[in-house]
Coordinates of C-alpha atoms and ligand atoms in Angstrom, one line a residue:
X1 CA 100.4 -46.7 86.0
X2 CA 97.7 -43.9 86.5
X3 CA 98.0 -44.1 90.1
X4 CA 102.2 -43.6 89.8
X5 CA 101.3 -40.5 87.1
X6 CA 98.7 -39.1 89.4
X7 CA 101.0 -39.2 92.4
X8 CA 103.8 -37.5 90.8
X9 CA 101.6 -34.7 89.8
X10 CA 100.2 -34.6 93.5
X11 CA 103.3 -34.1 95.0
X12 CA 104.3 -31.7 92.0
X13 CA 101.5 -29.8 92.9
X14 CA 102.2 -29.7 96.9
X15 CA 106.1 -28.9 96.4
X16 CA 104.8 -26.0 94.8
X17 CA 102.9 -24.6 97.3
X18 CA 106.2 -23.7 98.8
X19 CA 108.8 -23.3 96.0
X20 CA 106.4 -20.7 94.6
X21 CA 107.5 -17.9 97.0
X22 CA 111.3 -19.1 97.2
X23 CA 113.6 -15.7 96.2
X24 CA 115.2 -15.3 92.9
X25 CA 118.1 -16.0 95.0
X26 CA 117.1 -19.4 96.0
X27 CA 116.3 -20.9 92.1
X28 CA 119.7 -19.2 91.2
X29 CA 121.3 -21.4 94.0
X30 CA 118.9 -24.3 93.0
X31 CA 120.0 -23.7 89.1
X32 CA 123.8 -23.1 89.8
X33 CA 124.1 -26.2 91.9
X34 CA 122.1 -28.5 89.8
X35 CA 124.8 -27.4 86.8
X36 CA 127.7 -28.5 89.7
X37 CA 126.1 -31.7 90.1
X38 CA 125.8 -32.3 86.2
X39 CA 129.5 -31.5 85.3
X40 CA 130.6 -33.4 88.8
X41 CA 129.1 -36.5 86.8
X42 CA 132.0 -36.4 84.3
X43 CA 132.4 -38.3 81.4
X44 CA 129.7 -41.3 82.6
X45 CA 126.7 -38.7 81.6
X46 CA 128.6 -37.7 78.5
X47 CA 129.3 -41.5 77.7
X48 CA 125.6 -42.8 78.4
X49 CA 124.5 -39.9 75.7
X50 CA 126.3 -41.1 73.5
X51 CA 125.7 -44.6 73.6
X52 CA 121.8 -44.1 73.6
X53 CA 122.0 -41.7 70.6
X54 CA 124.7 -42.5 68.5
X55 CA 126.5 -39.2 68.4
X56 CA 130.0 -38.5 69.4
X57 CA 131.8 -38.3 73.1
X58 CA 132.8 -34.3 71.9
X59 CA 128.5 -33.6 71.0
X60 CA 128.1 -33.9 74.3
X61 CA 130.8 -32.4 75.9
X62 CA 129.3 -29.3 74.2
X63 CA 125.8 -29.8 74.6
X64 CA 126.6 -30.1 78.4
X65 CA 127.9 -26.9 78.6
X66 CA 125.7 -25.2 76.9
X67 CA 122.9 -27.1 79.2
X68 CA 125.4 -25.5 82.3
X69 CA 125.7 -22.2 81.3
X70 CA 122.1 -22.3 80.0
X71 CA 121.2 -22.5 83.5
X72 CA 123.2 -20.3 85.2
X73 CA 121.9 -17.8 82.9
X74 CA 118.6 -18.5 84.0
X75 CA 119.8 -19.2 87.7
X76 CA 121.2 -15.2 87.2
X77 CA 118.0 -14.0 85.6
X78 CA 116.1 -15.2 88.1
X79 CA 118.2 -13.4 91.0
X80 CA 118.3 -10.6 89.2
X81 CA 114.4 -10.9 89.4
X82 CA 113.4 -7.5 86.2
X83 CA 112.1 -10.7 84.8
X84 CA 108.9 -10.5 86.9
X85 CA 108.0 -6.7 85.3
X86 CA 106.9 -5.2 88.5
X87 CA 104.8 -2.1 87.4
X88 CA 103.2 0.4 89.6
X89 CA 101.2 3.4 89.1
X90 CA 100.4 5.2 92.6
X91 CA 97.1 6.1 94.0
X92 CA 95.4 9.8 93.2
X93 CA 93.3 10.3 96.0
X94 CA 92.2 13.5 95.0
X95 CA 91.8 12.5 91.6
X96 CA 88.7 13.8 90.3
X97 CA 85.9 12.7 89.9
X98 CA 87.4 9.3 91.3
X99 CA 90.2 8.9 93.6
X100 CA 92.6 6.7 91.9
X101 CA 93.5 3.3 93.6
X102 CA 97.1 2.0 94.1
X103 CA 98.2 -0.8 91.2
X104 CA 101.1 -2.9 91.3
X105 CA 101.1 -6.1 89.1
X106 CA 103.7 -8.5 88.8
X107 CA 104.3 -11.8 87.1
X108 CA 103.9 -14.8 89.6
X109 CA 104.7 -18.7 89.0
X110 CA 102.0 -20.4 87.2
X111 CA 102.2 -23.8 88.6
X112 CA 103.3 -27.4 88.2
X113 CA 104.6 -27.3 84.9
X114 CA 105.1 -30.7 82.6
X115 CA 107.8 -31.1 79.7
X116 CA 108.2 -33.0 76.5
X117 CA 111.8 -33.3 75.6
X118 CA 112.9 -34.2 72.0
X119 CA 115.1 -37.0 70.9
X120 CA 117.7 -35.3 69.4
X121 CA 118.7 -33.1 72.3
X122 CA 119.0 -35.4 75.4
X123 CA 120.5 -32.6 77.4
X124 CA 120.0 -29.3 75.7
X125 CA 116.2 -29.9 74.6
X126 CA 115.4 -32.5 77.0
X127 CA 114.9 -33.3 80.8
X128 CA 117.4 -30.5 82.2
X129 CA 117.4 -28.8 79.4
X130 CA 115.6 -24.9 78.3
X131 CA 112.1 -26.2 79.3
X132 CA 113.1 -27.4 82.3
X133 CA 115.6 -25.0 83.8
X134 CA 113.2 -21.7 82.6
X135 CA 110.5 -23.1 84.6
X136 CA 112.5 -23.8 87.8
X137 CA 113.8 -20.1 87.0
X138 CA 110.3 -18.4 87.5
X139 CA 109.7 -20.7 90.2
X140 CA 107.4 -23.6 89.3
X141 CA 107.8 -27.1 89.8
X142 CA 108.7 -29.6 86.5
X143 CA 107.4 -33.0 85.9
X144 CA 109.4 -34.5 82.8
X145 CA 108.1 -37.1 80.5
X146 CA 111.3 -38.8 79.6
X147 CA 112.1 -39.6 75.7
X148 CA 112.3 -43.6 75.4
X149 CA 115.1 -42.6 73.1
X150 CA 117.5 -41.8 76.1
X151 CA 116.2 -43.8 79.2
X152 CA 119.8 -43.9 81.0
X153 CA 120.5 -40.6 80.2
X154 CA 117.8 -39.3 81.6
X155 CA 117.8 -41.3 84.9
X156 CA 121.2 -39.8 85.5
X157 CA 119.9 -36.2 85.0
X158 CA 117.0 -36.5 87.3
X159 CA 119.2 -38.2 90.0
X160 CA 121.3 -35.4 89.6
X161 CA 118.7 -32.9 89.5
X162 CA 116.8 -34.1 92.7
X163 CA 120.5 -34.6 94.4
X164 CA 120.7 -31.4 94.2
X165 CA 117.3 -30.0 95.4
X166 CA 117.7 -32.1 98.3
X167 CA 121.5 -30.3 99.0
X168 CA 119.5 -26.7 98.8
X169 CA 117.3 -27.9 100.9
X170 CA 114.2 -27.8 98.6
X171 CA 112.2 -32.1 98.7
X172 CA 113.5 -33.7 95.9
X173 CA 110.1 -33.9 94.0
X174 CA 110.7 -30.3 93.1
X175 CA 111.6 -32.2 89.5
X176 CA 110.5 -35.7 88.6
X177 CA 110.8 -37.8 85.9
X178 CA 108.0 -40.1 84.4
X179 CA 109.7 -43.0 82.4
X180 CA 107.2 -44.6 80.2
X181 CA 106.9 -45.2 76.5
X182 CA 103.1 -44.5 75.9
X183 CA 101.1 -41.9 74.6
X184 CA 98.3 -42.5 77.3
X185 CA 100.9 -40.8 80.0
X186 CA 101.4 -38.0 77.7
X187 CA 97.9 -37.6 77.4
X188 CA 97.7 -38.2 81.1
X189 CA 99.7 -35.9 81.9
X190 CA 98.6 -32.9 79.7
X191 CA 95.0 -33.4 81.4
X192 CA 96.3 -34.0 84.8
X193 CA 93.9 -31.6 86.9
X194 CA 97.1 -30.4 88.9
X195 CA 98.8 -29.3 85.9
X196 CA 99.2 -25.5 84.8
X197 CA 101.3 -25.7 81.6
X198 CA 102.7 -28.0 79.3
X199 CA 105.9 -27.2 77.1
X200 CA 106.8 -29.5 74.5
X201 CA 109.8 -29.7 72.1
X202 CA 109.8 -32.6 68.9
X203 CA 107.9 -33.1 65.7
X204 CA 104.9 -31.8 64.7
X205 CA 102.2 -34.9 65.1
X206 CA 103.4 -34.9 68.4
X207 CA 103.3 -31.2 69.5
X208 CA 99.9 -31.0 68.0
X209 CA 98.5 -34.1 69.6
X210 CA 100.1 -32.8 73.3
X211 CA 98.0 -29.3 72.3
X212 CA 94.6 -31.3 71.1
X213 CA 94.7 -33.1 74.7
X214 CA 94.9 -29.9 76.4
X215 CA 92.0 -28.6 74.5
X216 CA 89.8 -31.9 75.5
X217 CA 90.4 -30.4 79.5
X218 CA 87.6 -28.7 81.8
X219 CA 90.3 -26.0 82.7
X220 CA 92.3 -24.8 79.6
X221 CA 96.1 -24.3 80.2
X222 CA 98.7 -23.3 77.9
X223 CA 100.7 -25.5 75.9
X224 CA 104.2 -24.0 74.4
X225 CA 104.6 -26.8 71.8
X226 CA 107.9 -26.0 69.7
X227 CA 107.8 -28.3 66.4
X228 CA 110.0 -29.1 63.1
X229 CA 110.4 -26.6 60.1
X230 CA 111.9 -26.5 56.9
X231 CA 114.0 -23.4 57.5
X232 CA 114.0 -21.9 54.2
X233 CA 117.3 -20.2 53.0
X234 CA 117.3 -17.9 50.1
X235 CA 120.1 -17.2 48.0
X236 CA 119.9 -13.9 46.3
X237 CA 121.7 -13.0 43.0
X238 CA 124.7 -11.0 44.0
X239 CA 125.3 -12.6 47.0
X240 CA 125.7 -16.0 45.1
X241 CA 127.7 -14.7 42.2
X242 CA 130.3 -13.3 44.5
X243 CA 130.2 -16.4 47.1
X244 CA 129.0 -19.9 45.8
X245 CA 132.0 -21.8 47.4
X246 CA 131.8 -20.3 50.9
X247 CA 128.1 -20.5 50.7
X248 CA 128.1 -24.3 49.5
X249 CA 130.5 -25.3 52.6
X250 CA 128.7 -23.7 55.2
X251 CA 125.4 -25.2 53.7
X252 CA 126.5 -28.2 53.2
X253 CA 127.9 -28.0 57.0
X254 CA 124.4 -27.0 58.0
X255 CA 122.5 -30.0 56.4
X256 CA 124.3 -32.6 57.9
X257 CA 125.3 -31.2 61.9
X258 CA 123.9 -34.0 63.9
X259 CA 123.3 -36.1 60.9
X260 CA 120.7 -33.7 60.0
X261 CA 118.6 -34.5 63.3
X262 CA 118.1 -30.7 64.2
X263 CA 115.1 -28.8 63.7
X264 CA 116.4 -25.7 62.4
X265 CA 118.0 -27.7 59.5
X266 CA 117.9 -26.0 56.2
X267 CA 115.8 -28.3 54.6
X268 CA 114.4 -25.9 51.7
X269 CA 116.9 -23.5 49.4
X270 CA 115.1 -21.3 47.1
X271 CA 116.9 -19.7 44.1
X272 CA 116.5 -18.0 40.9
X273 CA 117.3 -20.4 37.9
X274 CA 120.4 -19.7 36.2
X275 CA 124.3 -20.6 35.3
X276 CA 125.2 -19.1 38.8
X277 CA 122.6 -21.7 40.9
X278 CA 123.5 -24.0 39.1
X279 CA 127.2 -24.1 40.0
X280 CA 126.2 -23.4 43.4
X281 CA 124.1 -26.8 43.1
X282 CA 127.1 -28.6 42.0
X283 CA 129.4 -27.0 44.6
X284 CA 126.9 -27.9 47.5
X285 CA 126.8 -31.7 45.8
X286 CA 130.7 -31.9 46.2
X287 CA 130.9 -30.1 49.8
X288 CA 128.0 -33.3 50.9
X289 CA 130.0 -35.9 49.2
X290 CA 132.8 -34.9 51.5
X291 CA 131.4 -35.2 54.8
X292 CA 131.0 -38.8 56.0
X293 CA 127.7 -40.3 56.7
X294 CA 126.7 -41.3 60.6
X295 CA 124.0 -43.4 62.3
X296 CA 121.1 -41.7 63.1
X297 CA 119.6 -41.5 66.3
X298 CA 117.1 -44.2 66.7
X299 CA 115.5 -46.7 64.4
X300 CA 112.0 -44.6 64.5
X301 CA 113.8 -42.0 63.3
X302 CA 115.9 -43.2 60.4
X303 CA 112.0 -45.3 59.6
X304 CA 110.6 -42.2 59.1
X305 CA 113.7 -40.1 57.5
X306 CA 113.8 -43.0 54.9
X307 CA 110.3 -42.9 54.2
X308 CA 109.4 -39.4 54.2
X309 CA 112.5 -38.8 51.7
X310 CA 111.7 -41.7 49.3
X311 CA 108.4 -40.1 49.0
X312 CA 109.8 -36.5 48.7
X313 CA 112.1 -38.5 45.9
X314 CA 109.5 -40.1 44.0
X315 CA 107.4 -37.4 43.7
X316 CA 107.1 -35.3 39.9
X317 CA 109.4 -32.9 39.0
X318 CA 111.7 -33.7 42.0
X319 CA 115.2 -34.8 40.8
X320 CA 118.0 -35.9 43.0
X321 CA 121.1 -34.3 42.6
X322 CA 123.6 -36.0 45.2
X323 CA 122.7 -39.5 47.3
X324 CA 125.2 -40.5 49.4
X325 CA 124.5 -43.9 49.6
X326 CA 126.6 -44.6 52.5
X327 CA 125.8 -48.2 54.0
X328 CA 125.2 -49.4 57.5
X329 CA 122.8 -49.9 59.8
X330 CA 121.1 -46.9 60.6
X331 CA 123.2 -44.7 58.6
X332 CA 121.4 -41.7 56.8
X333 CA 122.7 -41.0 53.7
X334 CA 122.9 -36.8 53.0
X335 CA 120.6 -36.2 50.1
X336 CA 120.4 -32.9 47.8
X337 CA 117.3 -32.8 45.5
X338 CA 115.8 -30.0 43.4
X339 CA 112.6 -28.9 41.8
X340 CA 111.3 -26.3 39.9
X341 CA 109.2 -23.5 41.8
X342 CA 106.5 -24.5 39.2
X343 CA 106.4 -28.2 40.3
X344 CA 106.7 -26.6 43.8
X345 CA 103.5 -24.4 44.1
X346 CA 101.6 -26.9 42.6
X347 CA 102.7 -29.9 45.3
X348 CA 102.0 -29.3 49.2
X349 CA 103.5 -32.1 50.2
X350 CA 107.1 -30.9 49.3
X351 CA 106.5 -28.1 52.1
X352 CA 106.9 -30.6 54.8
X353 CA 110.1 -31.5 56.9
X354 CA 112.0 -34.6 56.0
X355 CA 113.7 -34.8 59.3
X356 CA 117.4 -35.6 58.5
X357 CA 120.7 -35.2 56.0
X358 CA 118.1 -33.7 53.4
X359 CA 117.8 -30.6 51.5
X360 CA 115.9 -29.2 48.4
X361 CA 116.9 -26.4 46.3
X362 CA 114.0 -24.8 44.9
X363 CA 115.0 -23.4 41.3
X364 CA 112.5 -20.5 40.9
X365 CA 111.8 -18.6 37.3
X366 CA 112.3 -15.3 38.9
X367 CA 112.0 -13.0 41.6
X368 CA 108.6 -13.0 41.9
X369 CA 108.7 -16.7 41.8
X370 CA 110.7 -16.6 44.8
X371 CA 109.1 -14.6 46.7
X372 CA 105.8 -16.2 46.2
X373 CA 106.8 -19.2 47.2
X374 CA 108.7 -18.0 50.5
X375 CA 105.6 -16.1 51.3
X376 CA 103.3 -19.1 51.1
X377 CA 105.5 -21.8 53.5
X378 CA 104.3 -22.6 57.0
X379 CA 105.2 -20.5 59.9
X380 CA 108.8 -20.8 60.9
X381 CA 111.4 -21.4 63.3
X382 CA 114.4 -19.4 61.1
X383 CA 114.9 -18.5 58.2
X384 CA 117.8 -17.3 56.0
X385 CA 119.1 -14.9 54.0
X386 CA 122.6 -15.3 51.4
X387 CA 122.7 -11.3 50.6
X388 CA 124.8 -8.4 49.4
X389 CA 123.6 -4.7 50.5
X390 CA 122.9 -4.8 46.8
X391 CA 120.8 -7.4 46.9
X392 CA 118.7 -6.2 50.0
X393 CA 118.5 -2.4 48.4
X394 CA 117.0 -4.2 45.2
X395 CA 114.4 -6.1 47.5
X396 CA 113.3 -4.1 50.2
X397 CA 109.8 -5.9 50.6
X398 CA 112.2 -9.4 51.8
X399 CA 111.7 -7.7 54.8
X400 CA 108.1 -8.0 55.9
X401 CA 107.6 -11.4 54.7
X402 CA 110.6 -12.9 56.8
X403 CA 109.5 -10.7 59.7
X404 CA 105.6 -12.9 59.7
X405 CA 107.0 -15.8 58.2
X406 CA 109.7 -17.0 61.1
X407 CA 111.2 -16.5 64.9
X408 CA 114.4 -16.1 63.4
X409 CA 115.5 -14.1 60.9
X410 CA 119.5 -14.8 60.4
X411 CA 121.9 -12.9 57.6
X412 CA 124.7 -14.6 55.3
X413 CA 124.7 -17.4 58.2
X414 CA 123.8 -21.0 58.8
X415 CA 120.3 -21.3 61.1
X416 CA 121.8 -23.9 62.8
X417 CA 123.6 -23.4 66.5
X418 CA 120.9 -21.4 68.7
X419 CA 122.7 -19.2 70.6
X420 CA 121.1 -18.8 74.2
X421 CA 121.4 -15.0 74.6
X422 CA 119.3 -11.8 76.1
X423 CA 117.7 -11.6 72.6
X424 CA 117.0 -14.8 71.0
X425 CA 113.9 -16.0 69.6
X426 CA 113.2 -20.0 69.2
X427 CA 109.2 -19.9 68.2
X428 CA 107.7 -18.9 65.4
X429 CA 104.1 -19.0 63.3
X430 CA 102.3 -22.4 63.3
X431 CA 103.3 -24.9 62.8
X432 CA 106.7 -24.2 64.1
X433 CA 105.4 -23.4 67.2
X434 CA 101.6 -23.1 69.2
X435 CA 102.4 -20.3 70.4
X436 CA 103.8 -17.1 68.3
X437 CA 104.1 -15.4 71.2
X438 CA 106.8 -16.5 73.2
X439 CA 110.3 -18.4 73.0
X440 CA 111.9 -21.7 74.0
X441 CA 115.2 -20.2 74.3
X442 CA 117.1 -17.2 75.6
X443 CA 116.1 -15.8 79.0
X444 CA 112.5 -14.8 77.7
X445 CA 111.7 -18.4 77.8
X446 CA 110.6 -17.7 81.5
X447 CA 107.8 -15.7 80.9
X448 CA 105.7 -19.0 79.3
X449 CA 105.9 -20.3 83.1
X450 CA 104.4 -17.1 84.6
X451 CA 100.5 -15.0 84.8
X452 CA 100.0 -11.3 85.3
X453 CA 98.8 -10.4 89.1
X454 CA 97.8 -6.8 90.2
X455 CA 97.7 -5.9 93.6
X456 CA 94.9 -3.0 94.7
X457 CA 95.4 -0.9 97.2
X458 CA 97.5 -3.5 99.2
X459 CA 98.9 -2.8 102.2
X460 CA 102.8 -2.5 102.0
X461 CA 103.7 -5.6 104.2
X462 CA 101.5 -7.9 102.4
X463 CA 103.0 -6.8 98.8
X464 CA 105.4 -9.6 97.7
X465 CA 108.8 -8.0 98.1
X466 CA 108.9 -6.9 94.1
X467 CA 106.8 -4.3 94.8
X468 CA 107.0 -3.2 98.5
X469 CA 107.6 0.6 98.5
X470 CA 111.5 -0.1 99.8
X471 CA 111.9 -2.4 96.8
X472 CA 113.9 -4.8 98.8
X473 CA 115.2 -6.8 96.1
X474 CA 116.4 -3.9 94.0
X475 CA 115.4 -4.6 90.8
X476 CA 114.1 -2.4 87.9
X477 CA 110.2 -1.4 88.0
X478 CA 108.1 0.4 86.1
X479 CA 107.0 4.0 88.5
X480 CA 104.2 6.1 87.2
X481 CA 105.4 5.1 83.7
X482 CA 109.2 5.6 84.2
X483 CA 112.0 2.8 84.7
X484 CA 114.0 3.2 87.9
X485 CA 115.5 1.0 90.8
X486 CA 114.6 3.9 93.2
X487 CA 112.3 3.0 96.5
X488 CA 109.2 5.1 96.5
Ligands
NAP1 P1 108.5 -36.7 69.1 O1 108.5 -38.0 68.4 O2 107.5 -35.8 68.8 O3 108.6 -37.1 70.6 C1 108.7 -36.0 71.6 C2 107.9 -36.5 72.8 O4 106.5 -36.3 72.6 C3 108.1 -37.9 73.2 O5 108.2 -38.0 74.7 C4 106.9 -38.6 72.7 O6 106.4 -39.7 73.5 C5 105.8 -37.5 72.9 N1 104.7 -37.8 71.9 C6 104.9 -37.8 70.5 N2 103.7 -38.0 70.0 C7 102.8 -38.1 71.0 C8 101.4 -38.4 71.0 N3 100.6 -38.5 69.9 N4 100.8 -38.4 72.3 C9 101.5 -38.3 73.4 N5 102.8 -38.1 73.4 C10 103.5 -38.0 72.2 O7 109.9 -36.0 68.7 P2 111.4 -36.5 68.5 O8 111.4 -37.7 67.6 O9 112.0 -36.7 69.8 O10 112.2 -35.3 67.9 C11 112.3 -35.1 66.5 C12 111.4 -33.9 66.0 O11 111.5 -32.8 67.0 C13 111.7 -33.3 64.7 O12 110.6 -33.1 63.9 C14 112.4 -32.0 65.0 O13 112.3 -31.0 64.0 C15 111.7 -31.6 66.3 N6 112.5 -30.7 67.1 C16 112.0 -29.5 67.3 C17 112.8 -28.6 68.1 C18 112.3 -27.2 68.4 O14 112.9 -26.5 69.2 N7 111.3 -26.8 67.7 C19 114.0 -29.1 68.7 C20 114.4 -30.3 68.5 C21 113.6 -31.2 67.7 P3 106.9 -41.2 73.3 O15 108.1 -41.1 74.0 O16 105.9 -42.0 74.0 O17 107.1 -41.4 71.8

């Protein structure tokens, strides 16, 4: 197989050489006509998604459109071309006592890019999905590892994809797809000489071991791994007293979307202990009993759900409030447990993700319980706040802790459903990402796929067109410290 592997990222790497200088233009006409070719497969990709995974016809109807628009977007941001952040600060000849020199600096494709998709989203968070079409975007070309999860799936997406490389004229090997089921090729892969970043979405042992291969390489490359996390949710006093019910359906909502088989799951509450909480608890236990119980994706996954939550069950102090108990094969039953904040502190193990229908309320002594306890999780992808203006004037310091705990910070709102905008964030501290710095999703997800250049005293003609004097392209630079559009 190493021979296949190393071919793929040969010709990865030679496709490049070209598709690096295409025109923002170009990837937006690559990006817009691969979407075409997706929705022109009709309900055969929709129906292949769903058998591989388990999840309804209607999932996908949706996840496909937001796959389409998702690239678009980036098809758009790339045309647009901002994205790049030409800056340039004229020469001062006379500048005493050193002329200064002419520097323009851009941000340039970094090279064959390879991508781990996750399970859960074959489309959205897989082979044409963020990773994928961000990298494309900024001009690099994208060798997926398929998931063994959705083998069918993802052969139709990279026929689809290369189809429609080949119709704007670009070889088809500007995306491949690697179909195998080992972790050698992963490892392969991430080492492969020719590659110059890896992005990876799925669970944590995995997104670390991808990052620990790159580490073992001669020449170090980024890897943008984007892992699981608990997404804590806190429910503050006032907020609760005034809306249990509404709170309790939209959690309860939350915790089993997808049978639970999303990483921004709400898999941690934290409360204050009283009357209030514990009507809430009971409220959330009736809204789970009402929503039926679905197979999860594949038998790996509802191993390990089963096993990490009989653990999280069996371990002191946690109780189990609601167990659906549903029966079937594969079915994951939606489970509500609580613990006490002491039991809590004292127990790392009850930090982790159970990756599924599961949630824990965490019923803390007070407020400074609470706030200990939020402080002290791992880094995060979201996390949540139930709040009144009362609640949020009586604890200003919330504030800084969400800020450097998580990517995310959403209001008197479920964390699940990552909308792909301008502004979002999809990262966060380690462990819920390797990388604080940068996002998987909305339109800054480009910049992982790009370095810095500066150009010195350049002669006009040779400048790439972003920062010729004329500024061809017309897009917004940064002038001698200003923003404009305006030629020099
Ligand atoms: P996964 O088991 O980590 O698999 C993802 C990919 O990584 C697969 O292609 C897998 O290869 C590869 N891989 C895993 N361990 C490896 C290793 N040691 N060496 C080489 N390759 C390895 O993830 P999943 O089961 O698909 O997804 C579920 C997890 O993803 C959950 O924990 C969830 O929270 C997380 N997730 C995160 C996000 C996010 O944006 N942060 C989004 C969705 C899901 P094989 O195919 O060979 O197994």
């Amino acid at each position: 197989m190493e021979t296949h592997w190393d071919r793929v990222m040969q010709k990865s790497a030679e496709v490049f050489g070209d598709f690096q200088h295409s025109t923002g233009i170009q990837r937006k006409e690559l990006l817009y006509k691969i979407a075409e070719v997706l929705e022109s497969l009709g309900d055969a990709l929709l129906q292949t998604a769903a058998e591989e995974t388990n999840l309804p016809l209607a999932r996908f109807a949706g996840e496909r459109a937001r796959t389409c628009t998702q690239m678009r977007l980036f098809g758009d941001v790339a045309a647009e071309g901002s994205w790049t952040q030409a800056v340039i600060d004229t020469a001062i000849p006379d500048r005493k006592p050193m002329p200064k020199p002419d520097m323009r600096k851009m941000l340039v494709p970094i090279g064959p890019v390879v991508v781990f998709g996750a399970s859960n989203f074959p489309l959205a968070y897989a082979a044409p999905g963020g990773d994928t079409v961000s990298a494309l975007a900024a001009g690099c070309t994208v060798v997926v590892k398929g998931h063994p999860a959705h083998p069918r799936t993802s052969a139709l997406v990279n026929a689809a994809i290369q189809e429609a490389a080949v119709q704007c004229g670009w070889p088809a090997e500007v995306f491949q797809l690697v179909e195998d089921d080992s972790f050698e090729c992963g490892k392969y892969l991430t080492q492969h000489d020719h590659t110059a970043a890896v992005g990876f979405t799925g669970s944590l042992s995995g997104g670390r071991a991808i990052f620990d291969y790159a580490q073992q390489r001669e020449v170090p490359i980024p890897v943008f791994a984007e892992m699981g996390s608990t997404n804590p949710v806190l429910l503050l006093r006032d907020a609760l007293q005034h809306q249990a019910p509404a709170i309790a359906k939209a959690l309860a909502g939350s915790i089993t979307l997808g049978v639970g088989q999303f990483c921004t799951n709400p898999g941690i509450i934290l409360g204050i202990r009283s009357s209030i909480l514990d009507h809430f608890t009971s409220l959330l236990a009736i809204e789970l009993s009402l929503i039926p119980s679905f197979r999860m994706l594949h038998m790996g996954i509802y191993q390990q759900y089963t096993t990490k939550l009989s653990s999280m069950l069996d371990t002191n102090g946690v109780e189990t409030i609601y167990h659906a108990r549903q029966e079937g094969q594969m079915v994951a039953s939606a489970v509500l447990a609580r613990v006490d904040g002491d039991y809590f502190e004292k127990n790392p193990s009850l930090h982790h993700e159970v990756f599924g229908p599961f949630s824990m309320i965490i019923s803390c002594k007070n407020m400074a319980q609470l706030t200990r306890i939020w402080q002290q999780l791992h880094g995060q992808l979201t996390t949540t706040l139930y709040c009144s203006e009362k609640d949020l004037k009586a604890h200003p310091e919330l504030g800084g802790i969400a800020r450097s705990l998580a990517g995310r910070i959403v209001f008197n709102s479920v964390p699940t459903g990552v909308e792909v905008t301008h502004a979002t964030v999809h990262g966060g501290p380690y462990p819920a990402t390797t990388d604080s710095r940068f996002t998987s999703v909305g339109t800054d997800a480009i910049l992982r796929w790009a370095r810095p250049v500066c150009w010195q005293d350049c002669p006009d003609a040779w400048l790439p067109p972003a920062l010729q004097n004329v500024n061809p392209l017309g897009i917004q630079r940064k002038v001698n410290g200003e923003f404009t559009r305006t030629a020099l």
